[in-house]
Tab-separated table of C-alpha atoms in Angstrom:
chain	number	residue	atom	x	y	z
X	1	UNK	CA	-7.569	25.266	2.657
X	2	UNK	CA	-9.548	24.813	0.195
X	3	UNK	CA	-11.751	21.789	-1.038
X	4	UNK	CA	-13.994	20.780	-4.044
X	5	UNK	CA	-16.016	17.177	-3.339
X	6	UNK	CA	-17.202	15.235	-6.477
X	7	UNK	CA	-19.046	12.187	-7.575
X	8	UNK	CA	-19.059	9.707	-10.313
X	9	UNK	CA	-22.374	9.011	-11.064
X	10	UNK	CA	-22.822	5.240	-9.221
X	11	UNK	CA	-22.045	6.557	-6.604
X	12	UNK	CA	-23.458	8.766	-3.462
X	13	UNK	CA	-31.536	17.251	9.261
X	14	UNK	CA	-31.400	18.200	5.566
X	15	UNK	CA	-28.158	18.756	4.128
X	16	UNK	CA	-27.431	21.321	1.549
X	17	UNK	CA	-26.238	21.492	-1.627
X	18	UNK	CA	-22.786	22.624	-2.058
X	19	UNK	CA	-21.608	25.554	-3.922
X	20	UNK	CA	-18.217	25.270	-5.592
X	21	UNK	CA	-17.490	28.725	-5.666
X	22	UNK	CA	-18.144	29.088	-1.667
X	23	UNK	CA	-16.006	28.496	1.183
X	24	UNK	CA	-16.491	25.690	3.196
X	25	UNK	CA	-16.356	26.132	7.408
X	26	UNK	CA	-14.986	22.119	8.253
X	27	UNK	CA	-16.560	21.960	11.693
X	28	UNK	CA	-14.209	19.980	14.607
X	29	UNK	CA	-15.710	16.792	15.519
X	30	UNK	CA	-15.679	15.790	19.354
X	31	UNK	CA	-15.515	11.872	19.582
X	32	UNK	CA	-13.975	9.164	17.753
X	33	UNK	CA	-15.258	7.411	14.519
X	34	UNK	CA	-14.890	3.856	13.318
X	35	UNK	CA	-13.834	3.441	10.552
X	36	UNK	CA	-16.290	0.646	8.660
X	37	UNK	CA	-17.893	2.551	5.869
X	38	UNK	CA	-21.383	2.771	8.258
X	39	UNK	CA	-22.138	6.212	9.514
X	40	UNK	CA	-23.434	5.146	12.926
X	41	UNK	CA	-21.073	6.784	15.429
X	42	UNK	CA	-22.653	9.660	17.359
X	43	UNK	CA	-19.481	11.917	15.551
X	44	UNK	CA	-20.714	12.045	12.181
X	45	UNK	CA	-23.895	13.818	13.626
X	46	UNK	CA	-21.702	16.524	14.003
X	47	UNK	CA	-20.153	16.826	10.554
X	48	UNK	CA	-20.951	19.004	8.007
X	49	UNK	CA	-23.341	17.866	5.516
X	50	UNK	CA	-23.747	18.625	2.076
X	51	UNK	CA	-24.835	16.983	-1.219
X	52	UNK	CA	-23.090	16.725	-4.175
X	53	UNK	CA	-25.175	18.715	-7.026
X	54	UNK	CA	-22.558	18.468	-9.813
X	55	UNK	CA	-20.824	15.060	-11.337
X	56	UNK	CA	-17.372	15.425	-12.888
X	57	UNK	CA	-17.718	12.556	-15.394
X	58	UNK	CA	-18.865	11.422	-17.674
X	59	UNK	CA	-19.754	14.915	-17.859
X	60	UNK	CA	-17.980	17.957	-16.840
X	61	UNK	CA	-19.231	19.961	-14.016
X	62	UNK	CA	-22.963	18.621	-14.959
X	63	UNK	CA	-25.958	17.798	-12.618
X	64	UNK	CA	-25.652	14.815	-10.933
X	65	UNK	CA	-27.389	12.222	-11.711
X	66	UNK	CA	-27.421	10.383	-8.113
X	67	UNK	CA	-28.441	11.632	-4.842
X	68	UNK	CA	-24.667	11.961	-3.101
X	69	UNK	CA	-24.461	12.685	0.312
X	70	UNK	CA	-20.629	14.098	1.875
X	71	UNK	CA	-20.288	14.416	5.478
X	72	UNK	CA	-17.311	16.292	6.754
X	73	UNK	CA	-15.201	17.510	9.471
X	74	UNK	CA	-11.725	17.412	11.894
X	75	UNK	CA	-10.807	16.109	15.121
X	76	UNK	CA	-8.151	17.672	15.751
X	77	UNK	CA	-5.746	15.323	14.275
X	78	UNK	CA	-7.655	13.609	11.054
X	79	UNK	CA	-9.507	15.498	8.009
X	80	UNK	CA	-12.494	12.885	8.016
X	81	UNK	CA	-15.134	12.477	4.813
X	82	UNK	CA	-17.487	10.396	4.183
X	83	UNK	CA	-19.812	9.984	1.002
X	84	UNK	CA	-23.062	8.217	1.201
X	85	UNK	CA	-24.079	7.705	-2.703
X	86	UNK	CA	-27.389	6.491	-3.302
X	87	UNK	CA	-27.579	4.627	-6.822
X	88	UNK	CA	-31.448	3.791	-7.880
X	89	UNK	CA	-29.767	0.587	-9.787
X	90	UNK	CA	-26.626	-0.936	-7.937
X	91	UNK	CA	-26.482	-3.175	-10.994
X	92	UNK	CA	-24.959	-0.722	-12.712
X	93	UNK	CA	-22.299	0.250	-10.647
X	94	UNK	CA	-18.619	-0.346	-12.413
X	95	UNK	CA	-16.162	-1.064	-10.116
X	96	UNK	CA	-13.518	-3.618	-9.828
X	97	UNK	CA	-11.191	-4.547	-6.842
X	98	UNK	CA	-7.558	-3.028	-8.678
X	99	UNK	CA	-4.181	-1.712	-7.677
X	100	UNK	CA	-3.721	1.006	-6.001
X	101	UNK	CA	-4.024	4.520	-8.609
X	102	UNK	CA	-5.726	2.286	-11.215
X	103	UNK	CA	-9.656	2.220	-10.630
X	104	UNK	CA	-10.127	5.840	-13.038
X	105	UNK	CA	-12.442	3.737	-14.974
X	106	UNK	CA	-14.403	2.198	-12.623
X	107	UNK	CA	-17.573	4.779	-10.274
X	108	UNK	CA	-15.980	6.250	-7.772
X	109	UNK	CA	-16.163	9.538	-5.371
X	110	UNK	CA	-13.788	11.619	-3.891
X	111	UNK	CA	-12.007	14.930	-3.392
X	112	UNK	CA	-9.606	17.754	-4.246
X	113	UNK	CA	-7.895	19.701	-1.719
X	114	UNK	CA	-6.593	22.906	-2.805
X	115	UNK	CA	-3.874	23.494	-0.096
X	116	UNK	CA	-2.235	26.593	-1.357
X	117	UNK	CA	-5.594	28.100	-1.808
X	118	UNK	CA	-4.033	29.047	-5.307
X	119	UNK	CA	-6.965	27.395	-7.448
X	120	UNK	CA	-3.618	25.857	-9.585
X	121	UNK	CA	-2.577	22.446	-7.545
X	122	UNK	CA	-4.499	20.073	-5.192
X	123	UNK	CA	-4.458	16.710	-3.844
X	124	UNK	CA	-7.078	14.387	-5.057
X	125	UNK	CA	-8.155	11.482	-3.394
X	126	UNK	CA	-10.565	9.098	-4.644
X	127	UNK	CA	-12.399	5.885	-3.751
X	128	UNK	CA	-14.338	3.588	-6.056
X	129	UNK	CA	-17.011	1.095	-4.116
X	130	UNK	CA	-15.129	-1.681	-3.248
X	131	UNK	CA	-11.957	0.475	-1.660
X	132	UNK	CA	-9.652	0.554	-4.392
X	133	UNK	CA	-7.651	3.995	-3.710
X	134	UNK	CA	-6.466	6.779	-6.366
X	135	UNK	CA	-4.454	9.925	-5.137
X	136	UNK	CA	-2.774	12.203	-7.317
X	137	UNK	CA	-1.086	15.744	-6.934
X	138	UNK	CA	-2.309	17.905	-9.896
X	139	UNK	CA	-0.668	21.033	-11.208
X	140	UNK	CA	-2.624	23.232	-13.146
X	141	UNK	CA	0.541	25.247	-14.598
X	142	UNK	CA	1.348	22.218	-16.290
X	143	UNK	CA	-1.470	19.845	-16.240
X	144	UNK	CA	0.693	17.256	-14.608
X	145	UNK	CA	-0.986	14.548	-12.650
X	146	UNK	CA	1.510	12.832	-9.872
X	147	UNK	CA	0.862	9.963	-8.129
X	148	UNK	CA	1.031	10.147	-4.309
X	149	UNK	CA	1.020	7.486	-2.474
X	150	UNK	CA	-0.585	8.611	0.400
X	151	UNK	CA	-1.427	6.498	3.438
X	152	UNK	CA	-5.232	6.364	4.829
X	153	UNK	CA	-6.794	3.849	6.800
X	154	UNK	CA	-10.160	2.164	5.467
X	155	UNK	CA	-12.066	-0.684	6.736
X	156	UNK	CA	-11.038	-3.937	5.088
X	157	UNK	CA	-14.392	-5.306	4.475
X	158	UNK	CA	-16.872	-3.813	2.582
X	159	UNK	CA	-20.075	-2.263	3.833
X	160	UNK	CA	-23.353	-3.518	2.348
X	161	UNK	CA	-25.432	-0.550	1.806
Protein backbone atom coordinates (compact mmCIF):
# COMPACT_ATOMS: atom_id res chain seq x y z
CA UNK A 1 0.00 0.00 0.00
CA UNK A 2 1.04 2.88 -0.89
CA UNK A 3 -0.04 6.57 -0.04
CA UNK A 4 0.77 10.22 -1.10
CA UNK A 5 -1.12 13.02 1.38
CA UNK A 6 -1.66 16.56 -0.12
CA UNK A 7 -2.97 19.95 0.66
CA UNK A 8 -4.66 22.79 -0.99
CA UNK A 9 -3.27 25.71 0.27
CA UNK A 10 -6.32 26.95 2.92
CA UNK A 11 -5.99 24.30 4.35
CA UNK A 12 -3.77 22.29 7.14
CA UNK A 13 6.20 15.92 19.76
CA UNK A 14 7.34 17.40 16.43
CA UNK A 15 6.13 15.82 13.43
CA UNK A 16 8.13 15.45 10.33
CA UNK A 17 7.97 16.36 7.06
CA UNK A 18 7.00 13.79 4.65
CA UNK A 19 8.95 12.53 1.81
CA UNK A 20 7.00 11.44 -1.26
CA UNK A 21 9.42 9.19 -2.52
CA UNK A 22 9.61 7.19 1.02
CA UNK A 23 7.58 4.54 2.39
CA UNK A 24 5.32 5.21 4.97
CA UNK A 25 5.10 2.54 8.25
CA UNK A 26 0.95 3.30 9.19
CA UNK A 27 1.29 2.47 12.87
CA UNK A 28 -2.00 0.38 14.52
CA UNK A 29 -3.86 2.51 16.80
CA UNK A 30 -5.16 0.88 20.17
CA UNK A 31 -8.48 2.71 21.21
CA UNK A 32 -11.34 4.16 19.55
CA UNK A 33 -11.66 7.71 17.98
CA UNK A 34 -14.63 10.01 17.65
CA UNK A 35 -15.23 11.10 14.93
CA UNK A 36 -15.90 15.20 15.31
CA UNK A 37 -13.10 16.78 13.40
CA UNK A 38 -11.24 17.58 17.12
CA UNK A 39 -8.16 15.55 17.72
CA UNK A 40 -8.70 15.04 21.45
CA UNK A 41 -9.00 11.27 21.89
CA UNK A 42 -5.99 9.69 23.61
CA UNK A 43 -5.72 7.48 19.94
CA UNK A 44 -4.52 10.08 17.78
CA UNK A 45 -1.44 10.39 20.20
CA UNK A 46 -0.52 7.34 18.73
CA UNK A 47 -0.73 8.11 15.02
CA UNK A 48 1.80 8.90 12.82
CA UNK A 49 2.52 12.43 12.29
CA UNK A 50 3.78 14.21 9.49
CA UNK A 51 3.45 17.60 7.74
CA UNK A 52 2.61 18.27 4.47
CA UNK A 53 5.75 20.15 2.73
CA UNK A 54 4.41 20.16 -0.85
CA UNK A 55 0.83 21.68 -2.19
CA UNK A 56 -0.64 20.14 -5.34
CA UNK A 57 -2.49 23.27 -6.54
CA UNK A 58 -2.49 25.87 -7.55
CA UNK A 59 0.89 24.71 -8.07
CA UNK A 60 2.25 21.40 -8.88
CA UNK A 61 4.25 19.58 -6.39
CA UNK A 62 5.38 23.20 -4.91
CA UNK A 63 6.11 24.26 -1.23
CA UNK A 64 3.30 24.69 0.70
CA UNK A 65 2.26 27.60 1.58
CA UNK A 66 0.35 26.58 4.99
CA UNK A 67 1.55 24.76 7.91
CA UNK A 68 -0.52 21.19 7.30
CA UNK A 69 -0.46 18.77 9.83
CA UNK A 70 -1.65 14.69 8.79
CA UNK A 71 -2.02 12.30 11.49
CA UNK A 72 -2.32 8.69 10.55
CA UNK A 73 -2.84 5.18 11.40
CA UNK A 74 -5.17 1.65 11.61
CA UNK A 75 -7.14 -0.06 14.10
CA UNK A 76 -7.44 -2.94 12.86
CA UNK A 77 -10.54 -2.42 10.96
CA UNK A 78 -10.48 1.50 9.72
CA UNK A 79 -7.52 3.40 7.73
CA UNK A 80 -7.97 6.68 9.90
CA UNK A 81 -6.43 10.38 8.74
CA UNK A 82 -6.73 13.34 9.93
CA UNK A 83 -5.37 16.82 8.63
CA UNK A 84 -5.00 19.73 10.89
CA UNK A 85 -4.38 22.83 8.34
CA UNK A 86 -3.43 25.92 9.85
CA UNK A 87 -4.42 28.99 7.50
CA UNK A 88 -2.79 32.50 8.84
CA UNK A 89 -6.13 34.17 7.16
CA UNK A 90 -9.37 31.92 7.41
CA UNK A 91 -10.91 34.71 5.36
CA UNK A 92 -9.56 33.41 2.58
CA UNK A 93 -10.52 30.03 2.66
CA UNK A 94 -12.87 28.97 -0.55
CA UNK A 95 -15.12 26.49 0.23
CA UNK A 96 -18.73 25.97 -0.29
CA UNK A 97 -21.16 23.30 1.17
CA UNK A 98 -21.75 21.19 -2.58
CA UNK A 99 -22.71 17.77 -3.82
CA UNK A 100 -20.95 15.11 -3.33
CA UNK A 101 -17.59 14.92 -6.15
CA UNK A 102 -18.14 18.64 -6.88
CA UNK A 103 -16.05 20.87 -4.35
CA UNK A 104 -12.54 20.61 -6.94
CA UNK A 105 -12.72 24.28 -6.83
CA UNK A 106 -13.15 25.04 -3.52
CA UNK A 107 -9.53 24.41 -0.56
CA UNK A 108 -9.53 21.22 0.32
CA UNK A 109 -7.03 18.27 1.61
CA UNK A 110 -6.85 14.82 1.09
CA UNK A 111 -5.21 11.66 -0.21
CA UNK A 112 -4.16 9.11 -2.83
CA UNK A 113 -3.84 5.58 -2.10
CA UNK A 114 -1.82 3.66 -4.43
CA UNK A 115 -3.20 0.09 -3.75
CA UNK A 116 -1.45 -1.88 -6.38
CA UNK A 117 1.73 -0.27 -5.37
CA UNK A 118 2.04 0.18 -9.27
CA UNK A 119 2.61 4.13 -9.12
CA UNK A 120 -0.28 3.98 -12.24
CA UNK A 121 -3.90 3.97 -10.30
CA UNK A 122 -5.03 5.14 -6.80
CA UNK A 123 -7.96 6.13 -4.92
CA UNK A 124 -8.24 9.71 -4.00
CA UNK A 125 -10.20 11.00 -1.39
CA UNK A 126 -10.64 14.50 -0.60
CA UNK A 127 -12.33 16.87 1.85
CA UNK A 128 -12.84 20.61 1.51
CA UNK A 129 -13.60 22.55 5.09
CA UNK A 130 -17.03 22.32 5.48
CA UNK A 131 -17.25 18.26 4.63
CA UNK A 132 -18.16 18.26 1.17
CA UNK A 133 -16.56 14.79 -0.12
CA UNK A 134 -14.64 14.05 -3.58
CA UNK A 135 -13.35 10.41 -4.37
CA UNK A 136 -12.18 9.35 -7.57
CA UNK A 137 -10.29 6.19 -8.97
CA UNK A 138 -7.48 7.49 -11.28
CA UNK A 139 -5.69 5.53 -13.96
CA UNK A 140 -2.56 6.71 -15.06
CA UNK A 141 -2.53 4.42 -18.37
CA UNK A 142 -5.25 6.44 -19.46
CA UNK A 143 -5.61 9.47 -17.39
CA UNK A 144 -9.14 8.54 -16.56
CA UNK A 145 -10.64 9.95 -13.43
CA UNK A 146 -13.78 7.70 -12.04
CA UNK A 147 -15.96 8.65 -9.59
CA UNK A 148 -16.37 6.31 -6.58
CA UNK A 149 -18.75 6.70 -4.43
CA UNK A 150 -17.27 5.53 -1.51
CA UNK A 151 -18.89 5.49 1.92
CA UNK A 152 -17.02 7.23 5.07
CA UNK A 153 -18.42 8.45 8.10
CA UNK A 154 -17.74 12.24 9.15
CA UNK A 155 -19.14 14.26 11.86
CA UNK A 156 -22.18 16.23 10.75
CA UNK A 157 -21.33 19.44 12.31
CA UNK A 158 -18.48 21.31 11.68
CA UNK A 159 -15.56 21.85 14.00
CA UNK A 160 -14.56 25.44 14.78
CA UNK A 161 -10.89 25.52 14.71
Amino acid sequence: LSTSLGAVPALAAEPAAAKPSEPMNIPHLAGTAKIDGVLDDPIWEQAHKFELIYESRPGENTPAQVKTTVFIGENGEHLLVAFVAEDPDPKQIRAFLRDRDSAFSDDFVGMNLDTFDDQRRAFEFYINPLGAQMDVIFNGNTGELRRVGAPRRQHPERADP
